[in-house]
Short mmCIF file of C-alpha atoms in Angstrom, two decimals:
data_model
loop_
_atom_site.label_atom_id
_atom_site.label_comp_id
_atom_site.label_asym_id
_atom_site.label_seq_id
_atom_site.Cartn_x
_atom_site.Cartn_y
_atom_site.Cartn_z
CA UNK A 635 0.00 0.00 0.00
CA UNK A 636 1.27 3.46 -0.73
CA UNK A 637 0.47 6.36 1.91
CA UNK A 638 2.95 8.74 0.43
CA UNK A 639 -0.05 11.51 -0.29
CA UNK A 640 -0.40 11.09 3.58
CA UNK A 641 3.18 11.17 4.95
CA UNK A 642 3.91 13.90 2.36
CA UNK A 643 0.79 15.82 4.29
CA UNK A 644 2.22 14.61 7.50
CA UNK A 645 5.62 16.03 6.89
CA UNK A 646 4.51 19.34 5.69
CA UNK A 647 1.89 19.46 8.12
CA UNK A 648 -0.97 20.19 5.97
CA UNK A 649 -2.83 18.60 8.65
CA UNK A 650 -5.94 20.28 7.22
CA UNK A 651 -6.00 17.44 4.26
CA UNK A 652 -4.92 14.37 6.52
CA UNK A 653 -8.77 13.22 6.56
CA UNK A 654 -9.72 13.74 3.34
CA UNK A 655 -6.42 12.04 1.88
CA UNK A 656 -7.35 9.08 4.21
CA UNK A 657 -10.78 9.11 2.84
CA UNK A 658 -9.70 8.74 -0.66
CA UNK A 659 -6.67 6.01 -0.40
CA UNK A 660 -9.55 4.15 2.08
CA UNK A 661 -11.72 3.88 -0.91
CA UNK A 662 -9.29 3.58 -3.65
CA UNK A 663 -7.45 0.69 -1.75
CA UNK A 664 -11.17 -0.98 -1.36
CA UNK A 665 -11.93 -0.81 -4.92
CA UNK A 666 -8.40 -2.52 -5.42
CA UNK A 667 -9.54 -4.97 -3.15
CA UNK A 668 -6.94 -4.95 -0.66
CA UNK A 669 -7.06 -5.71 2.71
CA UNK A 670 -5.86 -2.83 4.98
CA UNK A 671 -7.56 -3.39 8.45
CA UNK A 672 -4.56 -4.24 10.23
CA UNK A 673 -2.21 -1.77 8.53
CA UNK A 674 -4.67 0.90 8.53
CA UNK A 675 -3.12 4.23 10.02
CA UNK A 676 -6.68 4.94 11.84
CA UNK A 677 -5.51 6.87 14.77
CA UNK A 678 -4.10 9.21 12.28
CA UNK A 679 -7.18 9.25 10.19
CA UNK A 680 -9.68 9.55 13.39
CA UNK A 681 -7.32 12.56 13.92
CA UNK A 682 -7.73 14.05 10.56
CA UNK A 683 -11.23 14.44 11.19
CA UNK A 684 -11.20 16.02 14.20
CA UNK A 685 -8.64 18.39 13.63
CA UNK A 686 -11.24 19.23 10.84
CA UNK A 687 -13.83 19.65 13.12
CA UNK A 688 -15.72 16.92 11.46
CA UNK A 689 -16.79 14.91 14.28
CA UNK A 690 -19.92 13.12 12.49
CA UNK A 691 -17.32 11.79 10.19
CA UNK A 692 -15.29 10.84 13.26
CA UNK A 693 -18.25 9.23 14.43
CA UNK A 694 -18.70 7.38 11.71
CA UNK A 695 -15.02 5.78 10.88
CA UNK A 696 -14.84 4.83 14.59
CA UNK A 697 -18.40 2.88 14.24
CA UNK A 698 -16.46 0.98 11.22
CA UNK A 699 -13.12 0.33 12.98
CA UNK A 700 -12.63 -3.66 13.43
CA UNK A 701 -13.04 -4.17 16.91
CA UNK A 702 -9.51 -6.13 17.01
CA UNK A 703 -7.93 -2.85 16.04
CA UNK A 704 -9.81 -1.09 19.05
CA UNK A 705 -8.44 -3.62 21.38
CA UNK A 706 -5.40 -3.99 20.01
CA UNK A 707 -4.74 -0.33 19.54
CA UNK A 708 -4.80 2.29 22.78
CA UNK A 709 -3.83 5.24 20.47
CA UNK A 710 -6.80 4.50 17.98
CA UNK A 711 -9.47 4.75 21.30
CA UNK A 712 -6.89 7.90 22.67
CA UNK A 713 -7.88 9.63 19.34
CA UNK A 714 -11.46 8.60 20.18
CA UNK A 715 -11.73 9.92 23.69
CA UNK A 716 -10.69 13.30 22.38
CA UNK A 717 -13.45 12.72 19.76
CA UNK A 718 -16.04 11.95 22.46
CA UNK A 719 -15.05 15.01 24.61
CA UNK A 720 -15.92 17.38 21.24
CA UNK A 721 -19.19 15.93 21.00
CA UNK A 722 -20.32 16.13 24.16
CA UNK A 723 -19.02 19.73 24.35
CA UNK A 724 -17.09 18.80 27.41
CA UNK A 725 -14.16 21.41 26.62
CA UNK A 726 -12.10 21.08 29.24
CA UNK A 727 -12.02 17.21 28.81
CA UNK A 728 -10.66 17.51 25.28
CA UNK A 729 -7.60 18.93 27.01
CA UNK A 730 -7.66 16.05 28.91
CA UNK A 731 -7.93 13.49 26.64
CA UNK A 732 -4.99 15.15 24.94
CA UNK A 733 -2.70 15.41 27.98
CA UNK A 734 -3.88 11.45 29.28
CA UNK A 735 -2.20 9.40 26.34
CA UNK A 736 1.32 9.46 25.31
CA UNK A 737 1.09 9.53 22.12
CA UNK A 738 3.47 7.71 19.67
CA UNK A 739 5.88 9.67 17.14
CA UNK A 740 3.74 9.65 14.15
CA UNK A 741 0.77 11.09 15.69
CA UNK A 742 2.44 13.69 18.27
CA UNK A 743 2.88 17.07 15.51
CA UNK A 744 -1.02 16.49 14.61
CA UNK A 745 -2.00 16.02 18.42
CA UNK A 746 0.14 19.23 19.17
CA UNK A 747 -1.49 20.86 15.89
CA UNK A 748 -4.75 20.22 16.91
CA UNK A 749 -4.16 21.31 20.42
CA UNK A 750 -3.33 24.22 19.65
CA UNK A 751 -6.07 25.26 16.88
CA UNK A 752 -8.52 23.61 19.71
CA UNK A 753 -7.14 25.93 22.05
CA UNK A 754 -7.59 29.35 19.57
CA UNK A 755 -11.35 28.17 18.82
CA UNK A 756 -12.00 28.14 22.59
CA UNK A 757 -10.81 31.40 22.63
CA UNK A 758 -12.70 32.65 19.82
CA UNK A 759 -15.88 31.24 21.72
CA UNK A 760 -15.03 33.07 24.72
CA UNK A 761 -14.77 36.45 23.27
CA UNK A 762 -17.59 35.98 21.19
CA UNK A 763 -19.68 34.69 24.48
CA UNK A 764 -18.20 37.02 27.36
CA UNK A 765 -17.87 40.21 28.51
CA UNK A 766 -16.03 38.80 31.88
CA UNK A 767 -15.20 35.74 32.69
CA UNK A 768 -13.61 34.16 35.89
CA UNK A 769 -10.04 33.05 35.80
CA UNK A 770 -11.15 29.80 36.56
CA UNK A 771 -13.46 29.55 34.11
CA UNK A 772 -11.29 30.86 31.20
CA UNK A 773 -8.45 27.83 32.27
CA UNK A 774 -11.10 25.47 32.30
CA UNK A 775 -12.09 26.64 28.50
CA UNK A 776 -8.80 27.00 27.38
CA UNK A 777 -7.49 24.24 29.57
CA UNK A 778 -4.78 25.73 31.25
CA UNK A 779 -3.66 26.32 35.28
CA UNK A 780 -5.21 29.71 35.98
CA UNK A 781 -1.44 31.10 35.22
CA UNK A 782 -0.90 30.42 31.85
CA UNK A 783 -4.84 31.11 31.16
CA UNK A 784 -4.30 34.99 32.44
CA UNK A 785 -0.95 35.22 30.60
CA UNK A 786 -2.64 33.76 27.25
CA UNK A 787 -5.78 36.42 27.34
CA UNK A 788 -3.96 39.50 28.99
CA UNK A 789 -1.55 38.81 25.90
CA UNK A 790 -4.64 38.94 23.72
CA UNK A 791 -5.24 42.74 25.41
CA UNK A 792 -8.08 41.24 27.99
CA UNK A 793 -7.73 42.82 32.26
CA UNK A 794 -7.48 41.50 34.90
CA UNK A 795 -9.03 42.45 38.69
CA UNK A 796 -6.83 40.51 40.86
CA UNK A 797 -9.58 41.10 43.53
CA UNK A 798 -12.34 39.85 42.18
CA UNK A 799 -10.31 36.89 39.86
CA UNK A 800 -12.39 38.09 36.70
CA UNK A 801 -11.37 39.18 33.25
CA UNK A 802 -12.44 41.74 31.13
CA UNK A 803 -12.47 40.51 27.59
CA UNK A 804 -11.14 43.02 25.33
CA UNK A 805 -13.27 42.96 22.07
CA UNK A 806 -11.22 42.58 19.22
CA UNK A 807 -11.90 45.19 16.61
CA UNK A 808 -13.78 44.33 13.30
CA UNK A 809 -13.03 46.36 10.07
CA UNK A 810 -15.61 47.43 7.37
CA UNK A 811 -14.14 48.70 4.25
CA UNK A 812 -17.02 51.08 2.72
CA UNK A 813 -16.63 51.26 -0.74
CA UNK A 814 -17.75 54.65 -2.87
CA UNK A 815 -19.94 54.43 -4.90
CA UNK A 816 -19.25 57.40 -7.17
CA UNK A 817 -22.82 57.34 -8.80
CA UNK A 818 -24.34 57.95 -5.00
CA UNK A 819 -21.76 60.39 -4.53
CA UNK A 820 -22.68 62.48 -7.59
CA UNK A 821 -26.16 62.50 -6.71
CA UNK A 822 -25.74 63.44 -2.93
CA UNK A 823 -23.63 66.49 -4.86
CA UNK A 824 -26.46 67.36 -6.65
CA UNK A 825 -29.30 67.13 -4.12
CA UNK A 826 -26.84 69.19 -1.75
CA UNK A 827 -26.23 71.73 -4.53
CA UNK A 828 -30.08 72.18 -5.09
CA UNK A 829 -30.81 72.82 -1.51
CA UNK A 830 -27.79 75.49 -1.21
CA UNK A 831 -29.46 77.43 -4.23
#
């Protein structure tokens, strides 16, 4: 079997293709009628799906994982414990999941990737969500010790009341680019010049 669209995604960590490159060799090597169950790379392809934020699909290549490979394979249910967390929106258990496993070399950079891009949509949803937060809560969202939690956000420009433990989330600024439209322009010059004369 050749994975070399995979480990060349892999390697330049275009991690955002890893589950649709699985997808396609998965069929392809079907249709060829080879038998991949055993050498199957689905930790890495559970992975690719939720780092895509496509946890039906997740759902639905763990339902059709051999059971021998779940028992046989603690990364492959690792992956799916993270998956589980995401769709029970149990944030702070994703983090969990991530930090409970060690994972093996060919699955660490995505783990790390997705971390990462897990932890910036948390953020996202807290500054879309909040005004204030606690300190606690925030390091439960972004699952971090209340430390790194207040260095992360005051970095992002949010404040901190060391008295009360709460942060003010600092909106983050949204640009509209108005275009002219010359043809309303010439018109507002002409109504303007009628009512000056």
């Amino acid at each position: 079997m050749d994975f070399t669209p995979l480990t060349d995604a892999l390697s330049s960590k275009s991690y955002d293709k890893i589950s649709d490159i699985c997808d396609e060799l998965m069929l392809k090597f079907a249709a060829e009628g080879i038998s991949f169950q055993d050498e199957w790379p689905y930790a890495i392809h559970l992975l690719g799906h939720i780092y895509a934020n496509d946890i039906n699909s997740a759902r639905f290549l763990w339902k059709s994982i051999p059971s021998a490979v779940k028992e046989n394979q603690p990364e492959v249910v690792a992956v799916w414990r993270i998956g589980q967390k995401l769709w029970t929106r149990d944030y702070a258990g994703v983090h969990e999941a991530i930090r409970s496993f060690d994972w093996s070399q060919e699955t660490r950079a995505l783990v790390a990737a997705f971390s990462e891009l897990y932890t910036k949509r948390m953020f996202q949803l807290l500054l879309s969500a909040y005004s204030t937060i606690s300190i606690q809560d925030t390091a439960h969202f972004l699952g971090m010790n209340e430390d790194d939690a207040t260095n992360y956000v005051m970095q992002q420009g949010w404040i901190v009341d060391p008295a009360s433990r709460m942060l003010t989330v600092k909106k983050q600024q949204t640009v509209t680019e108005q275009k002219l439209d010359s043809s309303k322009l010439q018109r507002l010059t002409e109504y303007v010049f009628h009512l000056e004369h």
